[in-house]
Tab-separated table of C-alpha atoms and ligand atoms in Angstrom:
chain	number	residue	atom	x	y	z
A	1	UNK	CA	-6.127	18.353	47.378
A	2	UNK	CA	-4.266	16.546	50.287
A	3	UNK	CA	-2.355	16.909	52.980
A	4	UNK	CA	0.845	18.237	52.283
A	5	UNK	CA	3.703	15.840	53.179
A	6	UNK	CA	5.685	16.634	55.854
A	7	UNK	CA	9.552	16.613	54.691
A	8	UNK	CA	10.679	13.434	53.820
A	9	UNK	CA	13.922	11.925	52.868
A	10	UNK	CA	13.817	10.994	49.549
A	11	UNK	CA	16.034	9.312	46.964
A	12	UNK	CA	15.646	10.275	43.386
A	13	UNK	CA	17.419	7.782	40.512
A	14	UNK	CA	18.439	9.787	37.543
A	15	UNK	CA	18.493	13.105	39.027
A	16	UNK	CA	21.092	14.255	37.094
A	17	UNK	CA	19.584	13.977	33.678
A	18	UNK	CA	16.851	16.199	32.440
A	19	UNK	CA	13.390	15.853	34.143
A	20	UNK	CA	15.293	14.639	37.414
A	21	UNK	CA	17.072	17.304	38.100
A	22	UNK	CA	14.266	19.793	38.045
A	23	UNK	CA	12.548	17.414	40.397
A	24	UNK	CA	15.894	17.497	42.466
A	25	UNK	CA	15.142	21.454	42.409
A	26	UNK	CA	11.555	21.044	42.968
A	27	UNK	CA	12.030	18.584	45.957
A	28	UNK	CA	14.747	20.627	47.650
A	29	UNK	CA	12.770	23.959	47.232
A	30	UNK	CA	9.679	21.961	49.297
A	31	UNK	CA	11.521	21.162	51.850
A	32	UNK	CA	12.703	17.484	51.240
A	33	UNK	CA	16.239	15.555	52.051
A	34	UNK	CA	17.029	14.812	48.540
A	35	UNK	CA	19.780	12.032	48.092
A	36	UNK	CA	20.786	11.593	44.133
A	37	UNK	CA	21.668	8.289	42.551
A	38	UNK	CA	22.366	8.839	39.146
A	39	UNK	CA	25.561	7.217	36.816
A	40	UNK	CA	26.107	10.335	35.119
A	41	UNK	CA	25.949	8.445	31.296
A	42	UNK	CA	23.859	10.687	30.100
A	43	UNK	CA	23.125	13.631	32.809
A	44	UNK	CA	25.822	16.130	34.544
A	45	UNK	CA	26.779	16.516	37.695
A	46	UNK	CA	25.998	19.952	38.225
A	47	UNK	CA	22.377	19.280	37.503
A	48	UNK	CA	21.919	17.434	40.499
A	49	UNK	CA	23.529	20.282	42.513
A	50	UNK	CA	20.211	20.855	44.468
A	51	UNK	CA	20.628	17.882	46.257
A	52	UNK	CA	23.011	15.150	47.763
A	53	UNK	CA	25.021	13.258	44.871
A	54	UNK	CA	26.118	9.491	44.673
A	55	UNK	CA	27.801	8.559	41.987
A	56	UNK	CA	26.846	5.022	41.147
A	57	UNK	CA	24.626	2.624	39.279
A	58	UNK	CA	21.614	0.757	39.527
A	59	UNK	CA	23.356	-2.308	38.352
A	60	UNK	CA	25.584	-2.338	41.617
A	61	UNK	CA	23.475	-4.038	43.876
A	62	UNK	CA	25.649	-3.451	46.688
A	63	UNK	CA	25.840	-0.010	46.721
A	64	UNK	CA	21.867	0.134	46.576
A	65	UNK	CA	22.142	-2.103	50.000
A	66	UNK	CA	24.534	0.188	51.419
A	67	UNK	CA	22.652	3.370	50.695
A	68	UNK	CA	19.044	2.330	51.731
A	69	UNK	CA	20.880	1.016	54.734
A	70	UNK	CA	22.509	3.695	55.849
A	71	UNK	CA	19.758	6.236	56.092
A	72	UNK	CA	15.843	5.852	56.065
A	73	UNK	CA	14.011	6.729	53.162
A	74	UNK	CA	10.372	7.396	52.518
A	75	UNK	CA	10.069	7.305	48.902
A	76	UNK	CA	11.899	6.786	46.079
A	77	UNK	CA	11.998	8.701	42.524
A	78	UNK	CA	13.003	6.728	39.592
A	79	UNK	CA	13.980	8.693	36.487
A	80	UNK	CA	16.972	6.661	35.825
A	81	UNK	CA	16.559	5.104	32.036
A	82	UNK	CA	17.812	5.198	29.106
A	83	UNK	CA	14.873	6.949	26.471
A	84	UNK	CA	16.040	6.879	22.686
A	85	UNK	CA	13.153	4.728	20.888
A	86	UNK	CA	15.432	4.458	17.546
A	87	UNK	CA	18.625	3.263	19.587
A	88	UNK	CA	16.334	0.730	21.938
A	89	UNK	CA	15.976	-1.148	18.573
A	90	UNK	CA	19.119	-1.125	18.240
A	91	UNK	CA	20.778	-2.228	21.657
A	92	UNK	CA	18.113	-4.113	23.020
A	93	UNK	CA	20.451	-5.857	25.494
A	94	UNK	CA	21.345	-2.219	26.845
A	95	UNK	CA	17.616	-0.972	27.521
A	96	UNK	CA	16.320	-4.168	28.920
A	97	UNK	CA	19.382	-4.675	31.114
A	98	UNK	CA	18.885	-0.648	32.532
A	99	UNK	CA	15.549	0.051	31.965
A	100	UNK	CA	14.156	-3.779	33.457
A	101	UNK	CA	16.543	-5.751	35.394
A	102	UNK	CA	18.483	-3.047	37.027
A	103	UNK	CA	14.728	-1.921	38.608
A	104	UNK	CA	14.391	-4.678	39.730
A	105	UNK	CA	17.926	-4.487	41.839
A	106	UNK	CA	16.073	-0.868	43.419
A	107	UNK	CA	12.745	-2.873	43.906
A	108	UNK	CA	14.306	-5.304	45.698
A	109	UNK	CA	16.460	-3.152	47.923
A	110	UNK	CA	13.521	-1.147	48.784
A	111	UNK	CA	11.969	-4.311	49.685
A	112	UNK	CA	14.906	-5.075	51.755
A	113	UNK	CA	14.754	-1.644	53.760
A	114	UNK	CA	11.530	-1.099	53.580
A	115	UNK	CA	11.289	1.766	51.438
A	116	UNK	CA	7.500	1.237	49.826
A	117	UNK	CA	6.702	4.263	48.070
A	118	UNK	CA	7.763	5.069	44.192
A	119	UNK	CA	7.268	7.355	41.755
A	120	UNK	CA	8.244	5.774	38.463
A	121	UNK	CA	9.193	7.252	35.359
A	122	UNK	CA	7.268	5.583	32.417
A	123	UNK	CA	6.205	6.934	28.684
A	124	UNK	CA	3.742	7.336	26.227
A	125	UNK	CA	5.918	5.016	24.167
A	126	UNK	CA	4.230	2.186	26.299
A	127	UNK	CA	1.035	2.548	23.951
A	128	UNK	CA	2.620	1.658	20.319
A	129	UNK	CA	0.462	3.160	17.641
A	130	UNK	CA	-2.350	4.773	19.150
A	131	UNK	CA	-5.884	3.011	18.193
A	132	UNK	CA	-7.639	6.423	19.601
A	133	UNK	CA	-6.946	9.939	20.344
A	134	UNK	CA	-6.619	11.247	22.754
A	135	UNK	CA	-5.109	8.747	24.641
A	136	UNK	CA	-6.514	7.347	28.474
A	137	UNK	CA	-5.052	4.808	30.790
A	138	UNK	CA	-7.668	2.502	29.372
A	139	UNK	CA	-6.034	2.466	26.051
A	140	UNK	CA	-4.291	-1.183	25.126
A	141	UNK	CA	-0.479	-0.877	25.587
A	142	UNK	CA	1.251	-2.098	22.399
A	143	UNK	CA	4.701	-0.697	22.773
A	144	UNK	CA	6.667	-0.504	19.234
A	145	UNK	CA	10.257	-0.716	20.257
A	146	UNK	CA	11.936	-2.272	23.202
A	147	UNK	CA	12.301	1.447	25.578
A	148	UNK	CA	8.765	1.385	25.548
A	149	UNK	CA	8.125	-2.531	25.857
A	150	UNK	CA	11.104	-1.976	28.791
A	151	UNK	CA	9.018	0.600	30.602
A	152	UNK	CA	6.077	-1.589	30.179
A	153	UNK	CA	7.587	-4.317	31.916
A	154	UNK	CA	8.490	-2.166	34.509
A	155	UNK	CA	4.814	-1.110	35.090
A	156	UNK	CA	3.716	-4.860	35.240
A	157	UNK	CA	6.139	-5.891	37.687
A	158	UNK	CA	5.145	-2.893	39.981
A	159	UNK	CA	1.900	-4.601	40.278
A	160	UNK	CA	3.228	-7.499	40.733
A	161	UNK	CA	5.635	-6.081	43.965
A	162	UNK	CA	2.723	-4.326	45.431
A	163	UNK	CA	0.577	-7.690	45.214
A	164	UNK	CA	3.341	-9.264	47.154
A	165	UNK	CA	5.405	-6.849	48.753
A	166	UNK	CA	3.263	-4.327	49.579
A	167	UNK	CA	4.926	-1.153	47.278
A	168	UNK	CA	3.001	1.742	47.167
A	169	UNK	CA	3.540	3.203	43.125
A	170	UNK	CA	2.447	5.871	40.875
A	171	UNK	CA	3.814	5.384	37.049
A	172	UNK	CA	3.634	8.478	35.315
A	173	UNK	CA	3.602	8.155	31.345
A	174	UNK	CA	5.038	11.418	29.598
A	175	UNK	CA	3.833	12.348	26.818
A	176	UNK	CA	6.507	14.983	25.092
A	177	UNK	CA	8.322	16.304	27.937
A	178	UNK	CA	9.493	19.827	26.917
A	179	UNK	CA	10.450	23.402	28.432
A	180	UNK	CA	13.532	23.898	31.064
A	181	UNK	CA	13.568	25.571	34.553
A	182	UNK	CA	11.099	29.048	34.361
A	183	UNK	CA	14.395	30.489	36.571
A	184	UNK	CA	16.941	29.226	33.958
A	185	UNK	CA	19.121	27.173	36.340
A	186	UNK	CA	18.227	23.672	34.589
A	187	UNK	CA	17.281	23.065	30.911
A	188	UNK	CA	18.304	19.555	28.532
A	189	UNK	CA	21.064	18.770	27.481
A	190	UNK	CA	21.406	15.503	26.100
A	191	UNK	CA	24.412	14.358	23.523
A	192	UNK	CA	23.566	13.907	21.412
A	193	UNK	CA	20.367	15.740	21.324
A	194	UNK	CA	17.585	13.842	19.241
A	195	UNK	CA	13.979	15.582	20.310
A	196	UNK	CA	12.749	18.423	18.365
A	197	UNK	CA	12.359	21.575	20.481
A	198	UNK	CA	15.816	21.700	21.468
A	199	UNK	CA	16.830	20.677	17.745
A	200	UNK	CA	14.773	23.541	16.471
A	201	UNK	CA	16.543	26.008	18.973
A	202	UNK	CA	19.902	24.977	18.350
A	203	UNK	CA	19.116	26.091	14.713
A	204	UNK	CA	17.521	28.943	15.827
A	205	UNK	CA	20.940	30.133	17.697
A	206	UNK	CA	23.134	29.055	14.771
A	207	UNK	CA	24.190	25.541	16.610
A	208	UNK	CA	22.978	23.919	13.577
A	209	UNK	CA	22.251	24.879	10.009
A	210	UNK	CA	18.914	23.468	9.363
A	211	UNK	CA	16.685	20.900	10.863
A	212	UNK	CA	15.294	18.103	9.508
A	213	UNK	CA	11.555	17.513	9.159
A	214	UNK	CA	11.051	13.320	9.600
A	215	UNK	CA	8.355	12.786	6.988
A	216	UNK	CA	5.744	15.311	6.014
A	217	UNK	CA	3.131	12.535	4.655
A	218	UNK	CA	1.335	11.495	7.597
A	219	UNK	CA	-2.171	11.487	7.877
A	220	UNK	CA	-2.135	15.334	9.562
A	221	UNK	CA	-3.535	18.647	8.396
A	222	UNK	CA	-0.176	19.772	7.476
A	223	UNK	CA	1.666	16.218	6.512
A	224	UNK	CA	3.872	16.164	10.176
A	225	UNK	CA	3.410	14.244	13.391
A	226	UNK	CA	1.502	15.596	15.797
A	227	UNK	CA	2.682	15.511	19.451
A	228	UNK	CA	1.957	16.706	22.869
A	229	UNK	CA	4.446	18.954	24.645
A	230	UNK	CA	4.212	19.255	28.036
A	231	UNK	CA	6.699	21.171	30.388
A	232	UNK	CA	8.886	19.706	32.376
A	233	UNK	CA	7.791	21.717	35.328
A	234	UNK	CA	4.391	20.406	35.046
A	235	UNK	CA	5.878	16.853	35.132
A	236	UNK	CA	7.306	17.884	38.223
A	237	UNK	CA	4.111	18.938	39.507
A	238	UNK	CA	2.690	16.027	38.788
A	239	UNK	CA	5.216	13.962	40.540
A	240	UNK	CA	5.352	15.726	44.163
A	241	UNK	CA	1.353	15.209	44.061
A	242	UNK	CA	1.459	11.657	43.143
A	243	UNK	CA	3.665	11.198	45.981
A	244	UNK	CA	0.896	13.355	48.368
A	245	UNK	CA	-1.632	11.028	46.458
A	246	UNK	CA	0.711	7.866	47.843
A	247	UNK	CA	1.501	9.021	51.288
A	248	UNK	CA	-2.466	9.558	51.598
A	249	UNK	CA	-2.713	5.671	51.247
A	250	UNK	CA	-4.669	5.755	48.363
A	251	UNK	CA	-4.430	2.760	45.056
A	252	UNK	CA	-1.199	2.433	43.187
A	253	UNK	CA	-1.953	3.421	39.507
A	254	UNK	CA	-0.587	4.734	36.331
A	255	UNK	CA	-1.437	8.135	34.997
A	256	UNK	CA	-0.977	9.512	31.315
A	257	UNK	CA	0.558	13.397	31.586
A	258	UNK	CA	0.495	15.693	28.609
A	259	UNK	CA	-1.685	19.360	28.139
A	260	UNK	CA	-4.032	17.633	25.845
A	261	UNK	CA	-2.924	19.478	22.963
A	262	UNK	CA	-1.830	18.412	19.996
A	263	UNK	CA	0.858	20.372	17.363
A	264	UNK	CA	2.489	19.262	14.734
A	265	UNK	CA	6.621	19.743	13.837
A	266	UNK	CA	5.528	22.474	11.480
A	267	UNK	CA	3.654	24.186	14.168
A	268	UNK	CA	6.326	23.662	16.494
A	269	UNK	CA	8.334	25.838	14.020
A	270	UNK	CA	6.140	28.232	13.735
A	271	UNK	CA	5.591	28.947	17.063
A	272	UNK	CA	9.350	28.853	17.736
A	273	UNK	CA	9.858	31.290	14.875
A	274	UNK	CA	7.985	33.434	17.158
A	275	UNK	CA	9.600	33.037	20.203
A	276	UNK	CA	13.149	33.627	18.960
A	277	UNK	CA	12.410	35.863	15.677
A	278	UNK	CA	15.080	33.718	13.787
A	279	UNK	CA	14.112	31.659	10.084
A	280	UNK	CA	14.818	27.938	11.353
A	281	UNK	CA	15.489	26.560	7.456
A	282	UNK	CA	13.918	23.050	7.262
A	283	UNK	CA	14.919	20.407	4.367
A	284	UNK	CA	12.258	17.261	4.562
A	285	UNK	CA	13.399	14.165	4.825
A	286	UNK	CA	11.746	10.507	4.754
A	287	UNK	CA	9.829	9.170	7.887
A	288	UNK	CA	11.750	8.287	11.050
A	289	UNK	CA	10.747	4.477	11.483
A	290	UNK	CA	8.870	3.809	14.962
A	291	UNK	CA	7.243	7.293	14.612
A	292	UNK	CA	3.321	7.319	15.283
A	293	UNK	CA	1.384	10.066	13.121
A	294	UNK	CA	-0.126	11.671	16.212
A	295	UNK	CA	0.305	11.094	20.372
A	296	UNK	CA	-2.454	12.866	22.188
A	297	UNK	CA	-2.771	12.829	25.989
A	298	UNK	CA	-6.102	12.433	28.073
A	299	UNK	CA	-4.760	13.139	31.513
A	300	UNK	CA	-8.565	13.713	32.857
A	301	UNK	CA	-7.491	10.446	35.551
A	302	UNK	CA	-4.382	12.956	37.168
A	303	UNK	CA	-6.807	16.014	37.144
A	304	UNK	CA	-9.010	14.227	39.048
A	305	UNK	CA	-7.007	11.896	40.815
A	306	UNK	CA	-3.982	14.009	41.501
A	307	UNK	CA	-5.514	18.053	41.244
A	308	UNK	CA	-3.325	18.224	38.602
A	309	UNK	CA	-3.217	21.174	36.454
A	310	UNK	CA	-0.628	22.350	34.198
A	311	UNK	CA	0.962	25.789	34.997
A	312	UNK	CA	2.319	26.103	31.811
A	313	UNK	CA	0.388	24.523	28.977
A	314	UNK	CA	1.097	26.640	26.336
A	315	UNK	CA	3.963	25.866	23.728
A	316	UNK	CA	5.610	29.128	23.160
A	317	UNK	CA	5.796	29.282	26.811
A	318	UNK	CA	7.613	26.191	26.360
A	319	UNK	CA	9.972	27.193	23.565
A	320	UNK	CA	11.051	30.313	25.496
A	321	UNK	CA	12.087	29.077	28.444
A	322	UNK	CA	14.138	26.083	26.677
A	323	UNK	CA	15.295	29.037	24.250
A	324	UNK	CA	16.684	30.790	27.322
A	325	UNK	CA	18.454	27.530	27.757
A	326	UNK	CA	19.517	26.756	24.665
A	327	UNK	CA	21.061	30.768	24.561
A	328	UNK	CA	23.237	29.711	27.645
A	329	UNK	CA	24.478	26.893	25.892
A	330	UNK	CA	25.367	28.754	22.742
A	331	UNK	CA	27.170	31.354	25.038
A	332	UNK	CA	28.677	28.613	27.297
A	333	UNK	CA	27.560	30.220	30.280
A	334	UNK	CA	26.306	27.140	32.014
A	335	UNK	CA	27.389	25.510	35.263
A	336	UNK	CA	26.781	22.055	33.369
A	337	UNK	CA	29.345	22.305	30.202
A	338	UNK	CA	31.369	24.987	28.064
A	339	UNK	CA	29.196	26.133	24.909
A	340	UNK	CA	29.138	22.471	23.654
A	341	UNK	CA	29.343	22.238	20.015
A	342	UNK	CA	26.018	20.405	18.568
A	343	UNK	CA	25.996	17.489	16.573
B	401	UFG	N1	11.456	15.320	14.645
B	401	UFG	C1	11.885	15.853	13.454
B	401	UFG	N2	13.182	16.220	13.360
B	401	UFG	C2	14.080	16.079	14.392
B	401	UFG	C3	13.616	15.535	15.602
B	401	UFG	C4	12.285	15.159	15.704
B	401	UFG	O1	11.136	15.980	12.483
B	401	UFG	O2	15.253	16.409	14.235
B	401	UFG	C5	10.039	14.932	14.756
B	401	UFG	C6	9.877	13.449	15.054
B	401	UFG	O3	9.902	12.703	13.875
B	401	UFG	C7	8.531	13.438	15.771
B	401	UFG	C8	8.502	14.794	16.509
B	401	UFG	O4	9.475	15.595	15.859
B	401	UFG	O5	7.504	13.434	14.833
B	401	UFG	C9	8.866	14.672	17.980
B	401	UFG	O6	10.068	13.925	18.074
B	401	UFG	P1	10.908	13.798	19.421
B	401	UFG	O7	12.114	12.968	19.079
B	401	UFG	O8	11.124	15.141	20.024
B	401	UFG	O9	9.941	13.013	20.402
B	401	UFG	P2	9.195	11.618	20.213
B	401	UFG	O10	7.744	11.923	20.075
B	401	UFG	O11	9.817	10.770	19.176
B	401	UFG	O12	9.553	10.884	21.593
B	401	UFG	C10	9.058	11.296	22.826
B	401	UFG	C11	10.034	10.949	23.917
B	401	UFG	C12	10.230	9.464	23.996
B	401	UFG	C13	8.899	8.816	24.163
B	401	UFG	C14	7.958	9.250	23.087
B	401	UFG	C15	6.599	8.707	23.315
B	401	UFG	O13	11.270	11.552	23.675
B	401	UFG	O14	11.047	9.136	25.087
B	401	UFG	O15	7.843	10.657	23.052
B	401	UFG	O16	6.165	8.187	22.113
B	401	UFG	F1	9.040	7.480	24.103
């Protein structure tokens, strides 16, 4: 849809944790000078093996200075947050201090060096409650819980730094980021784990004796929320063409990403049943507070603004490659930890 860039040196924050490093992979595999910046709380090391890592945080102001400085860059990545809704409530201090402030310490050393493009990672948490499904960038953001109030702020303050400052930004709002690396090299691996799909598998592969269904009284066909998975290569996708989209000068915007599809937890079951040909024993439970009865992209604005199409939209194509995963876990043959026992 446009030019391709021409290689660029680019510094992705968080590339050590889940989505980032397969954008590491992604970036590297185009041709780009990736530079990590990632505090490894929450991601691995060996992730972010694709490309350059630096150790360090986003609250050490000084180190930002000293890396923009040293090198040009022409865009930066940000994937660096923390993402538990339940734990934002919480530890408020915690998300608004790494989610908000410490952005602000990259925004203004990219303002400093001159670094003016950004890809930004934001959420479909930024919407609260849905009024509507499916869900456009029209729709009134009402986040529910500080991650998602954090990531708004984020997204108001980019508007604010390209009114000023002149940055160039795309925020890109996940919807249910799911799936691992089609080549198995990357997958998620968070402790501990909290998001269905790799829940489900780490029952499937005897990790875990049962999982637990968060409320099935919603207002859905089958009495469970309804969510929409979209792989994490996809997200990817969308990224490196948001950054064409910027480099081709066009408006800063946000973008909502997710297949368009909605399943529920049973049919997430169901279909991962499939996949791995293993029971998965459920016990109900009550509702998880925060949790909305259905999340529904429309991404129509990144087809047409961005050419964006998803590669791999359907869930079981999802499951299997994060079951592929989730079996090198279980058989601790993974560069990023030794069979780790789940929780
Ligand atoms: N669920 C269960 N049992 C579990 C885990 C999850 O029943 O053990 C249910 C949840 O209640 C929810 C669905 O499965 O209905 C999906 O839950 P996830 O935790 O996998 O994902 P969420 O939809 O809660 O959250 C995701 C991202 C957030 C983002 C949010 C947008 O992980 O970062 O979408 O609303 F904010």
């Amino acid at each position: 849809m446009f030019l391709r860039v021409e290689a660029m040196r680019i510094l992705v924050v968080g590339g050590a944790g889940y989505i980032g490093s397969h954008m590491v992979k992604r970036l590297a595999r185009d041709g780009h000078e990736v530079v990590v910046l990632d505090n490894l709380s929450t991601g691995h090391r060996e992730a972010a093996r694709f490309g350059e890592m630096v150790e360090g945080d986003l609250g050490d102001s000084a180190l930002l200075d000293r890396l923009l400085g040293q090198r040009p860059f022409a865009a930066v990545m940000h994937f660096g947050a923390y993402s538990q809704v339940g734990e934002s409530s919480q530890e408020p201090a915690a998300y608004y201090r790494n989610n908000a402030a410490y952005t602000l310490n990259l925004l203004d050393a990219m303002r400093a060096h001159a670094v003016h493009l950004l890809v930004f990672s934001s959420t479909a948490a930024v919407f609260g409650e849905p009024t509507y499904i499916p869900i456009d960038e029209s729709h009134p953001l009402h986040p529910l819980n500080p991650y998602g109030r954090s990531k708004r702020m984020v997204e108001e303050i980019l508007a604010d730094y390209e009114q000023a400052y002149g940055l160039h930004w795309a925020a890109l709002r996940y919807f249910n980021a799911a799936g691992a690396d089609p080549e198995g090299d990357l997958g998620e691996q968070h402790e501990p784990e909290t998001h269905l799909i790799p829940i489900v598998l780490q029952v499937a592969s005897g990790r875990r004796s049962e999982l637990q269904v968060f409320g099935d009284d919603y207002d859905t066909p089958d009495g469970t929320c309804i969510r929409d998975y979209v792989h994490v290569t996809d997200l990817c996708d969308a990224h490196a063409l948001a950054l064409d989209y910027l480099c081709s000068g066009r408006p800063s915007r946000a973008w909502n990403l997710g297949t368009e599809a909605g399943f529920s937890v049973r049919e997430v079951v169901d279909a991962a049943r499939r996949v791995t040909g293993r029971e998965i024993p459920l016990r109900m439970m009550p509702r998880r507070p925060g949790d909305p009865a259905r999340l529904v992209a429309d991404s129509a604005a990144a087809r047409r603004d961005l050419g964006w199409r998803p590669q791999f939209p359907d869930l079981e194509t999802m499951i299997s490659h994060a079951w592929r995963w989730e079996c090198r876990i279980r058989d601790g043959d993974l560069p990023l930890a030794k069979g780790v026992p789940a929780r």
